[in-house]
């Protein structure tokens, strides 16, 4: 068979993480000829790449697994309340085996370009190795946090020691015993890395530009009894979770912070802190939308930092002051602040003393040089749009996605883009994605996409794409609901503010999972009127 027909598919899925794996399973089950193109050597997406020490999910294991097959849920046993990266990767490999996914996944196949051929109504894809593929449908399952930020420090290439990035940390791990190590960046990846490696380094120097709020995970082993109880109530639990804005049960607040006495407020904060995780972030109905309510929560968190960190000057440096609580992604930790009570850990405040350059032997700030043997960069990602904009994706008239999104990512429902027919994005900008349980959002997207494809075929249609009008309306709605919250006040990756030159646009949809699902279901129920179907 010629390469042309061998590599011609009904649908090509890009990426073999949670989203791509389910898209393959779902579309293949619908009778389509599907291939998944994956840059890595294995399945797992985020959990394949991010193997840094301490990497662990921040949503409880009970929620962070597929729900599409109750049998899969019943047969898998998580060992901890919050799963660590190796266990998540084992789970995803188990899923790949259980549904025989690997036979349709091409590993080490990095897509570099996708062009829409208007006459043939097909997408032509090219890979880094120069292979060509074509398909009627393309499902971009490329993840929200998959394009790491560049290392921009002058002299970075001159460093003669070891260099690591949290994003593509060595699979075999690194032994830092007896070494002086620097970590730059204190987001979730930095915080988990710092907590994990501090005890083993001879000395650890943390370079912090903006402190993050971090709350305890209160992680613990899970008993089989507990998991059997979950099995019994599984259907009701999943239904309840999907009715929540975050698509997981987060003990939603019922009262305003000012409807209760200060003592009751403190009690509620403490109850949530003891429980751990994201529940700390939503104790009252108004902490996410009202600055005064937010401040009482921020003050409580600052007190907690002061109560843990013995040196008041370090505690102060670790306390966020430039944005409301929860408007940057909350970190969920296991002993993070305690790290700063160790004698072998130094915290450098880069706002006070910025990095001037990396030297052959260390990191030079405006104050002094820190000699280190290894640097771990935890600088974050060009989130939600970076991976897609980096690819050479061309739709109708040769328009590139990069050009189309120059002022911000326009999509309808985070699923489709006007001018890019039959190209679907899973958890794209404008979808709730990173503000929800990603796995539930992924399942909902994949199911919507599969249904749209089935509808097209059943109605003898060839292409579907968002209309510019529907797209403009959705983009305005996404911005409107974001601006009803405090989120836009932070220079976060949610706002695109962590990447120089990126438009300042709130990227995910904050209106909540149920409202979003309703919008998607309505779009399908009304015969895809908000889409151009041909
Ligand atoms: O990235 P980040 P991340 N000079 O962008 C600093 C998910 N996740 O990989 O805030 C100096 O949060 C930057 O400083 P600033 C989760 O959704 C989940 O840690 O820009 N510093 C910041 O401190 C998370 O939110 C899990 O001032 C620079 C850090 O680098 C998302 O992934 C675990 C700098 C980047 O933090 C991203 O997290 C890990 C510079 N030039 C990740 N550039 C869990 O499930 C950047 N920084 C628990």
Coordinates of C-alpha atoms and ligand atoms in Angstrom, one line a residue:
X1 CA 0.0 0.0 0.0
X2 CA 1.3 3.5 -0.9
X3 CA 2.1 5.7 2.1
X4 CA -0.7 8.0 0.9
X5 CA -3.5 5.5 1.4
X6 CA -1.8 3.7 4.3
X7 CA -1.7 7.0 6.2
X8 CA -5.2 8.2 5.2
X9 CA -7.7 8.0 8.1
X10 CA -11.2 9.1 9.0
X11 CA -9.8 10.8 12.1
X12 CA -6.4 11.7 13.4
X13 CA -6.0 12.4 17.0
X14 CA -2.9 14.4 18.1
X15 CA -1.7 13.4 21.5
X16 CA -2.0 10.2 23.6
X17 CA -2.8 11.6 27.1
X18 CA -6.2 11.2 28.8
X19 CA -7.9 13.1 26.0
X20 CA -6.3 11.4 23.0
X21 CA -6.7 7.9 24.5
X22 CA -10.4 8.3 25.1
X23 CA -10.9 10.0 21.7
X24 CA -9.3 6.9 20.1
X25 CA -11.4 4.5 22.1
X26 CA -14.6 6.5 21.4
X27 CA -14.2 7.2 17.7
X28 CA -12.9 3.7 16.9
X29 CA -15.9 2.3 18.7
X30 CA -18.0 4.3 16.3
X31 CA -16.5 2.5 13.3
X32 CA -14.0 5.2 12.3
X33 CA -10.5 4.4 11.1
X34 CA -8.4 6.4 13.6
X35 CA -4.7 7.0 14.3
X36 CA -3.2 8.8 17.2
X37 CA 0.0 10.6 16.6
X38 CA 2.1 11.1 19.8
X39 CA 5.4 12.8 20.2
X40 CA 6.5 10.7 23.2
X41 CA 7.5 7.1 23.4
X42 CA 4.5 6.1 25.5
X43 CA 1.0 7.0 26.5
X44 CA 0.1 9.4 29.3
X45 CA 0.5 13.0 28.0
X46 CA 1.1 15.2 31.0
X47 CA 1.8 12.2 33.2
X48 CA 4.2 10.8 30.7
X49 CA 6.3 14.0 30.5
X50 CA 6.1 15.5 34.0
X51 CA 8.2 13.0 35.9
X52 CA 9.9 15.4 38.3
X53 CA 10.3 14.4 41.9
X54 CA 7.1 14.8 44.0
X55 CA 4.8 15.1 40.9
X56 CA 1.3 14.4 42.1
X57 CA -2.2 15.2 41.0
X58 CA -4.1 18.0 42.9
X59 CA -7.5 16.4 42.4
X60 CA -8.4 13.4 44.5
X61 CA -7.7 10.0 42.9
X62 CA -11.3 9.1 43.3
X63 CA -12.2 11.8 40.9
X64 CA -9.2 11.7 38.7
X65 CA -9.9 8.7 36.5
X66 CA -12.1 8.0 33.6
X67 CA -15.8 7.5 34.3
X68 CA -17.0 6.2 30.9
X69 CA -16.7 2.6 31.9
X70 CA -17.9 1.6 35.5
X71 CA -16.0 -1.7 35.2
X72 CA -12.7 0.1 34.6
X73 CA -13.4 2.2 37.7
X74 CA -14.3 -0.8 39.8
X75 CA -11.3 -2.9 38.9
X76 CA -8.7 -0.1 39.4
X77 CA -7.5 0.5 43.0
X78 CA -5.7 3.8 43.8
X79 CA -3.2 3.6 46.6
X80 CA -3.3 7.2 47.8
X81 CA -5.8 9.9 48.2
X82 CA -3.7 12.0 45.7
X83 CA -2.0 9.8 43.2
X84 CA 1.7 10.3 42.4
X85 CA 2.9 10.5 38.8
X86 CA 4.2 6.9 38.5
X87 CA 0.8 5.5 39.6
X88 CA -1.1 7.8 37.2
X89 CA 1.2 6.6 34.4
X90 CA 0.5 3.0 35.4
X91 CA -3.2 3.6 35.3
X92 CA -3.0 5.2 31.8
X93 CA -0.9 2.2 30.6
X94 CA -3.5 -0.1 32.1
X95 CA -6.2 1.7 30.1
X96 CA -4.1 1.5 26.9
X97 CA -3.8 -2.3 27.4
X98 CA -7.4 -2.9 28.5
X99 CA -8.9 -1.2 25.4
X100 CA -6.1 -2.3 23.1
X101 CA -5.3 1.3 22.2
X102 CA -1.6 0.9 21.3
X103 CA -2.2 -0.7 17.9
X104 CA -3.5 2.6 16.6
X105 CA -1.0 4.9 18.3
X106 CA 2.2 6.0 16.4
X107 CA 4.7 7.0 19.1
X108 CA 7.7 9.3 18.5
X109 CA 5.6 11.0 15.8
X110 CA 5.5 14.7 16.5
X111 CA 3.1 16.6 14.3
X112 CA 4.5 19.9 13.0
X113 CA 1.9 21.1 10.5
X114 CA -1.8 20.5 9.6
X115 CA -3.3 22.1 6.5
X116 CA -6.9 22.0 5.4
X117 CA -7.4 21.1 1.7
X118 CA -10.6 22.9 0.8
X119 CA -11.3 21.0 -2.4
X120 CA -10.9 17.5 -0.9
X121 CA -12.3 18.6 2.5
X122 CA -9.4 16.8 4.3
X123 CA -6.6 17.7 6.6
X124 CA -3.1 16.9 5.6
X125 CA -0.7 16.5 8.5
X126 CA 3.1 16.5 8.5
X127 CA 5.4 15.2 11.2
X128 CA 8.9 16.2 12.4
X129 CA 10.3 13.2 10.5
X130 CA 8.6 14.3 7.3
X131 CA 5.8 11.7 7.2
X132 CA 2.4 12.7 5.8
X133 CA -1.0 11.7 7.1
X134 CA -4.5 12.8 6.0
X135 CA -7.9 12.6 7.6
X136 CA -11.4 14.1 7.4
X137 CA -11.3 15.0 11.1
X138 CA -8.5 16.1 13.3
X139 CA -8.9 16.0 17.1
X140 CA -6.2 18.1 18.9
X141 CA -5.8 16.4 22.2
X142 CA -2.5 18.2 22.8
X143 CA -3.2 19.3 26.4
X144 CA -3.4 22.6 28.1
X145 CA 0.0 22.6 29.7
X146 CA 2.3 21.0 27.2
X147 CA 4.4 23.8 25.7
X148 CA 7.1 24.7 28.4
X149 CA 8.3 28.2 28.6
X150 CA 11.7 29.0 27.3
X151 CA 14.7 29.5 29.5
X152 CA 15.4 33.1 29.0
X153 CA 18.2 34.0 31.4
X154 CA 21.3 35.5 29.9
X155 CA 24.2 33.0 30.0
X156 CA 22.0 29.9 30.6
X157 CA 24.0 28.0 28.0
X158 CA 27.2 28.8 29.8
X159 CA 26.3 26.8 32.9
X160 CA 28.6 23.9 33.3
X161 CA 26.6 21.9 35.9
X162 CA 23.5 19.7 35.5
X163 CA 20.4 21.3 34.0
X164 CA 16.8 19.9 34.3
X165 CA 13.4 21.1 33.5
X166 CA 10.4 19.8 35.5
X167 CA 8.5 19.3 32.2
X168 CA 10.9 16.7 30.8
X169 CA 12.7 15.5 33.8
X170 CA 14.8 12.3 33.3
X171 CA 12.8 9.2 33.7
X172 CA 15.5 7.5 35.8
X173 CA 15.5 10.4 38.3
X174 CA 18.4 12.3 39.6
X175 CA 20.4 11.8 42.8
X176 CA 21.1 15.2 44.4
X177 CA 22.9 13.8 47.4
X178 CA 25.8 16.0 48.3
X179 CA 24.9 18.6 45.6
X180 CA 24.1 22.3 45.7
X181 CA 20.9 22.7 43.8
X182 CA 18.8 25.6 42.5
X183 CA 15.1 25.5 41.7
X184 CA 13.8 28.5 39.7
X185 CA 10.0 28.9 39.8
X186 CA 7.5 28.3 42.6
X187 CA 4.3 27.2 40.8
X188 CA 2.8 23.8 41.5
X189 CA 5.7 22.0 39.7
X190 CA 8.4 24.0 41.6
X191 CA 6.6 23.6 44.9
X192 CA 6.4 19.8 44.5
X193 CA 10.0 19.5 43.4
X194 CA 11.3 21.7 46.2
X195 CA 9.4 19.7 48.8
X196 CA 10.6 16.4 47.4
X197 CA 14.3 17.2 46.9
X198 CA 15.1 19.5 49.9
X199 CA 16.0 16.6 52.3
X200 CA 18.4 15.1 49.8
X201 CA 20.3 18.1 48.6
X202 CA 23.4 19.3 50.4
X203 CA 21.9 22.8 49.9
X204 CA 18.8 23.9 48.0
X205 CA 18.4 27.5 46.9
X206 CA 14.9 28.4 45.8
X207 CA 14.6 31.4 43.4
X208 CA 11.1 32.8 43.8
X209 CA 9.6 35.6 41.7
X210 CA 6.0 35.5 42.9
X211 CA 5.0 33.5 46.0
X212 CA 2.1 31.2 45.5
X213 CA -0.7 30.2 47.9
X214 CA -0.3 26.6 48.8
X215 CA -2.7 24.5 50.9
X216 CA -2.1 21.1 52.4
X217 CA -3.2 18.0 50.5
X218 CA -3.5 15.9 53.7
X219 CA -2.6 13.0 51.5
X220 CA -2.9 9.5 52.9
X221 CA -3.0 5.8 51.8
X222 CA -6.4 4.6 50.7
X223 CA -7.8 1.4 52.3
X224 CA -9.6 -1.2 50.2
X225 CA -12.7 -0.8 52.5
X226 CA -12.9 2.8 51.5
X227 CA -12.7 2.0 47.9
X228 CA -15.4 -0.7 48.2
X229 CA -17.6 1.9 49.7
X230 CA -16.9 4.1 46.7
X231 CA -17.9 1.3 44.3
X232 CA -21.2 1.0 46.0
X233 CA -22.1 4.6 45.6
X234 CA -20.2 5.2 42.3
X235 CA -23.0 6.2 40.0
X236 CA -24.6 8.6 42.5
X237 CA -21.1 10.1 43.3
X238 CA -20.2 10.7 39.7
X239 CA -23.6 12.2 38.9
X240 CA -23.3 14.6 41.9
X241 CA -19.7 15.5 40.9
X242 CA -20.8 16.3 37.3
X243 CA -23.5 18.6 38.6
X244 CA -20.8 20.7 40.3
X245 CA -19.1 23.8 38.7
X246 CA -15.7 22.1 39.1
X247 CA -17.0 18.7 38.0
X248 CA -15.8 17.2 41.3
X249 CA -17.4 17.4 44.7
X250 CA -15.7 20.3 46.5
X251 CA -18.1 20.9 49.4
X252 CA -19.7 24.0 47.7
X253 CA -20.1 27.0 50.0
X254 CA -23.6 28.2 50.9
X255 CA -23.1 31.4 52.7
X256 CA -21.3 34.7 52.2
X257 CA -18.2 35.3 54.3
X258 CA -20.0 38.2 56.0
X259 CA -23.2 36.3 56.8
X260 CA -21.3 34.6 59.7
X261 CA -19.4 35.8 62.7
X262 CA -15.6 36.0 62.6
X263 CA -15.5 32.9 64.9
X264 CA -17.7 30.9 62.5
X265 CA -15.6 32.1 59.6
X266 CA -12.5 30.8 61.2
X267 CA -14.1 27.5 62.1
X268 CA -15.1 27.1 58.4
X269 CA -11.5 27.9 57.2
X270 CA -10.1 25.5 59.7
X271 CA -12.5 22.7 58.8
X272 CA -11.5 23.0 55.1
X273 CA -7.7 23.4 55.9
X274 CA -7.9 20.2 58.0
X275 CA -9.7 18.4 55.1
X276 CA -7.1 19.7 52.7
X277 CA -7.0 20.4 48.9
X278 CA -9.0 22.7 46.8
X279 CA -11.8 22.9 49.4
X280 CA -9.7 25.5 51.1
X281 CA -10.2 27.8 48.1
X282 CA -14.0 28.1 48.2
X283 CA -15.2 28.4 51.8
X284 CA -17.8 31.1 51.1
X285 CA -19.9 32.1 48.1
X286 CA -18.1 35.4 47.7
X287 CA -14.4 34.7 48.3
X288 CA -13.9 34.4 44.5
X289 CA -15.8 37.5 43.5
X290 CA -15.5 40.0 46.3
X291 CA -12.2 41.5 47.4
X292 CA -13.2 42.1 51.0
X293 CA -14.4 38.5 51.3
X294 CA -11.2 37.3 49.6
X295 CA -9.1 39.3 51.9
X296 CA -10.3 37.4 55.0
X297 CA -9.3 34.2 53.4
X298 CA -6.0 35.6 52.3
X299 CA -5.3 36.8 55.8
X300 CA -6.1 33.3 57.2
X301 CA -3.7 31.8 54.7
X302 CA -1.0 34.3 55.7
X303 CA -1.5 33.4 59.3
X304 CA -1.1 29.7 58.4
X305 CA 2.2 30.5 56.6
X306 CA 3.4 32.4 59.7
X307 CA 2.4 29.6 62.0
X308 CA 4.5 27.1 60.0
X309 CA 7.6 29.0 58.9
X310 CA 9.7 29.9 62.0
X311 CA 11.6 32.8 60.5
X312 CA 9.1 35.7 60.2
X313 CA 11.2 37.4 57.4
X314 CA 11.0 34.2 55.3
X315 CA 7.3 33.7 56.1
X316 CA 6.7 37.2 54.9
X317 CA 8.6 36.5 51.6
X318 CA 6.5 33.4 51.1
X319 CA 3.2 35.3 51.6
X320 CA 1.5 36.5 48.3
X321 CA 0.7 40.2 48.4
X322 CA 0.1 41.1 44.7
X323 CA -3.1 39.2 43.8
X324 CA -6.2 37.8 45.5
X325 CA -6.3 34.4 47.0
X326 CA -7.0 31.6 44.5
X327 CA -6.6 33.8 41.4
X328 CA -3.4 32.1 40.5
X329 CA -3.7 28.3 40.5
X330 CA -3.7 27.2 44.1
X331 CA -0.9 24.7 44.9
X332 CA -1.7 21.6 46.9
X333 CA 1.3 20.4 48.9
X334 CA 2.7 17.9 51.3
X335 CA 4.9 19.9 53.7
X336 CA 6.0 22.8 51.4
X337 CA 6.2 25.6 53.9
X338 CA 8.0 23.4 56.4
X339 CA 10.9 23.1 53.9
X340 CA 11.9 26.6 54.8
X341 CA 12.6 25.6 58.4
X342 CA 15.4 23.4 57.2
X343 CA 19.0 24.7 57.6
X344 CA 19.9 23.5 54.1
X345 CA 17.3 25.7 52.3
X346 CA 17.6 29.3 51.2
X347 CA 14.8 31.4 49.7
X348 CA 15.9 34.1 47.3
X349 CA 13.3 36.8 46.5
X350 CA 13.7 37.7 42.8
X351 CA 11.5 40.8 43.1
X352 CA 14.1 42.3 45.4
X353 CA 17.2 40.8 43.7
X354 CA 16.5 39.7 40.1
X355 CA 18.6 37.2 38.3
X356 CA 21.2 39.0 36.1
X357 CA 22.7 36.0 34.5
X358 CA 23.5 32.4 34.8
X359 CA 27.3 31.9 35.0
X360 CA 29.4 28.7 34.4
X361 CA 29.1 27.8 38.1
X362 CA 25.9 29.3 39.4
X363 CA 23.2 32.0 39.4
X364 CA 24.1 35.7 39.7
X365 CA 21.4 38.1 41.1
X366 CA 21.8 41.8 41.5
X367 CA 23.0 41.0 45.0
X368 CA 25.4 38.1 44.7
X369 CA 26.3 34.8 42.9
X370 CA 24.9 31.5 44.2
X371 CA 27.3 28.7 43.3
X372 CA 25.3 25.5 42.4
X373 CA 25.9 22.1 40.9
X374 CA 22.5 21.7 39.3
X375 CA 19.6 23.9 38.2
X376 CA 16.0 22.8 38.0
X377 CA 13.9 25.1 35.9
X378 CA 10.2 25.1 36.9
X379 CA 9.1 28.0 34.8
X380 CA 5.7 26.9 33.7
X381 CA 4.0 26.8 30.3
X382 CA 2.7 28.8 27.4
X383 CA -0.7 27.5 28.6
X384 CA -3.8 26.5 26.7
X385 CA -2.7 28.1 23.4
X386 CA 1.1 27.6 23.2
X387 CA 1.1 24.1 21.7
X388 CA -1.5 24.8 19.1
X389 CA -0.1 28.2 18.1
X390 CA 3.4 26.7 17.7
X391 CA 2.1 24.2 15.1
X392 CA 1.7 25.3 11.6
X393 CA -2.1 24.9 11.4
X394 CA -3.7 26.4 8.3
X395 CA -7.4 26.5 7.7
X396 CA -9.5 28.0 5.0
X397 CA -7.6 30.4 2.6
X398 CA -4.4 29.3 4.2
X399 CA -5.1 31.3 7.4
X400 CA -2.8 30.2 10.2
X401 CA -4.2 29.5 13.7
X402 CA -1.3 31.7 15.0
X403 CA -2.6 34.7 12.9
X404 CA -6.2 34.0 13.8
X405 CA -5.3 34.0 17.5
X406 CA -2.9 36.9 17.5
X407 CA -5.2 39.0 19.7
X408 CA -6.5 36.1 21.7
X409 CA -7.8 32.6 21.1
X410 CA -11.3 32.8 19.4
X411 CA -13.2 29.5 19.6
X412 CA -16.8 28.4 19.9
X413 CA -17.1 26.5 23.2
X414 CA -13.4 25.8 23.2
X415 CA -14.2 23.0 20.7
X416 CA -14.2 24.5 17.2
X417 CA -12.7 27.4 15.4
X418 CA -14.3 29.4 12.5
X419 CA -12.3 28.9 9.4
X420 CA -10.9 25.5 10.6
X421 CA -13.5 22.9 9.5
X422 CA -13.5 19.5 11.1
X423 CA -10.7 20.4 13.5
X424 CA -11.7 19.9 17.1
X425 CA -9.8 21.0 20.2
X426 CA -10.2 19.0 23.4
X427 CA -10.2 21.3 26.5
X428 CA -9.3 24.2 24.2
X429 CA -9.3 27.9 25.3
X430 CA -12.8 28.9 26.1
X431 CA -13.7 25.6 27.7
X432 CA -13.8 25.0 31.5
X433 CA -10.9 22.5 31.3
X434 CA -8.3 23.6 33.8
X435 CA -10.9 25.1 36.1
X436 CA -12.5 21.7 36.5
X437 CA -11.7 18.1 36.9
X438 CA -9.8 17.7 33.6
X439 CA -10.8 14.1 33.1
X440 CA -14.6 14.9 33.3
X441 CA -14.1 17.8 30.9
X442 CA -12.1 15.6 28.5
X443 CA -14.8 12.9 28.5
X444 CA -17.5 15.5 27.9
X445 CA -15.6 17.0 25.0
X446 CA -14.7 13.7 23.4
X447 CA -18.3 12.6 23.6
X448 CA -19.6 15.8 22.1
X449 CA -17.0 15.5 19.2
X450 CA -18.0 11.9 18.6
X451 CA -21.6 12.8 18.5
X452 CA -21.0 15.7 16.1
X453 CA -19.1 13.4 13.7
X454 CA -21.9 10.8 13.9
X455 CA -24.5 13.4 13.2
X456 CA -22.6 14.7 10.1
X457 CA -22.4 11.2 8.7
X458 CA -26.0 10.4 9.5
X459 CA -27.0 13.6 7.7
X460 CA -24.8 13.0 4.7
X461 CA -22.7 16.1 5.5
X462 CA -19.0 16.6 5.1
X463 CA -17.8 19.4 7.2
X464 CA -18.6 21.4 10.4
X465 CA -17.0 24.5 11.7
X466 CA -18.0 27.3 14.1
X467 CA -19.6 30.4 12.5
X468 CA -17.8 33.6 13.2
X469 CA -20.9 35.0 14.9
X470 CA -21.2 32.1 17.4
X471 CA -17.5 32.3 18.1
X472 CA -17.7 36.0 18.8
X473 CA -20.6 35.5 21.1
X474 CA -18.9 32.7 23.0
X475 CA -15.7 34.6 23.4
X476 CA -17.6 37.6 24.7
X477 CA -19.4 35.4 27.2
X478 CA -16.2 33.8 28.4
X479 CA -14.7 37.3 29.0
X480 CA -17.9 38.5 30.7
X481 CA -18.1 35.7 33.2
X482 CA -14.4 35.9 33.9
X483 CA -14.7 39.6 34.7
X484 CA -17.4 38.9 37.2
X485 CA -14.7 37.2 39.3
X486 CA -11.4 38.2 40.8
X487 CA -9.4 36.0 38.4
X488 CA -8.4 38.8 36.0
X489 CA -6.6 40.7 38.8
X490 CA -3.7 38.2 38.8
X491 CA -0.8 38.0 36.4
X492 CA -1.5 34.3 35.9
X493 CA -1.1 31.8 33.2
X494 CA -4.9 31.7 33.1
X495 CA -4.6 35.3 31.9
X496 CA -1.8 34.6 29.5
X497 CA 0.2 37.0 31.6
X498 CA 3.1 34.6 32.3
X499 CA 4.4 34.7 28.7
X500 CA 5.8 37.9 27.3
X501 CA 3.8 39.4 24.4
X502 CA 0.9 37.0 24.9
X503 CA -2.5 38.8 24.8
X504 CA -4.0 39.4 28.2
X505 CA -7.2 37.3 27.8
X506 CA -8.7 35.0 30.4
X507 CA -8.3 31.6 28.7
X508 CA -10.6 29.1 30.4
X509 CA -14.4 29.3 30.9
X510 CA -15.2 30.1 34.5
X511 CA -19.0 29.7 34.1
X512 CA -18.9 26.2 35.5
X513 CA -19.1 22.6 34.1
X514 CA -23.0 22.3 34.2
X515 CA -23.6 25.6 32.4
X516 CA -21.0 24.7 29.8
X517 CA -22.4 21.2 29.2
X518 CA -25.8 22.7 28.7
X519 CA -24.4 25.1 26.1
X520 CA -22.7 22.2 24.3
X521 CA -25.8 20.0 24.5
X522 CA -28.0 22.9 23.2
X523 CA -25.7 23.4 20.3
X524 CA -26.1 19.8 19.3
X525 CA -29.8 19.6 20.0
X526 CA -30.6 22.5 17.8
X527 CA -29.0 20.7 14.8
X528 CA -25.6 22.6 15.1
X529 CA -27.2 25.9 14.0
X530 CA -24.3 27.8 15.5
X531 CA -22.0 25.9 13.1
X532 CA -21.5 26.0 9.4
X533 CA -22.3 22.6 8.2
X534 CA -21.7 21.6 4.5
Ligands
LIG1 O1 4.0 26.6 36.3 P1 3.6 28.0 36.9 P2 4.0 25.1 36.9 N1 12.1 34.4 36.2 O2 3.4 28.9 35.7 C1 8.3 31.4 37.7 C2 -0.5 22.4 36.7 N2 0.2 21.5 37.6 O3 4.6 24.2 35.9 O4 4.6 33.7 39.1 C3 11.7 33.9 37.4 O5 2.5 27.8 37.9 C4 6.9 31.9 37.9 O6 7.0 33.2 38.5 P3 5.8 34.3 38.3 C5 -1.2 23.4 37.6 O7 -2.4 23.7 36.9 C6 -0.5 20.8 38.5 O8 4.5 25.1 38.3 O9 5.5 34.3 36.8 N3 10.7 33.1 37.6 C7 6.3 30.8 38.7 O10 6.7 30.9 40.0 C8 -0.2 24.5 37.5 O11 -0.8 25.8 37.8 C9 0.2 20.0 39.3 O12 6.3 35.5 38.8 C10 10.0 32.8 36.6 C11 6.9 29.5 38.1 O13 8.1 30.0 37.4 C12 0.3 24.4 36.1 O14 0.4 23.1 35.9 C13 1.6 20.0 39.4 C14 10.3 33.2 35.3 C15 6.0 28.9 37.1 O15 4.9 28.4 37.7 C16 1.6 25.1 35.9 O16 2.4 24.9 37.0 C17 2.3 20.7 38.5 C18 11.4 34.0 35.1 N4 11.7 34.5 33.9 C19 1.6 21.5 37.6 N5 9.4 32.6 34.4 C20 -0.6 19.2 40.3 O17 -1.5 18.5 39.9 C21 8.5 31.9 35.2 N6 8.9 32.0 36.5 C22 -0.3 19.3 41.7

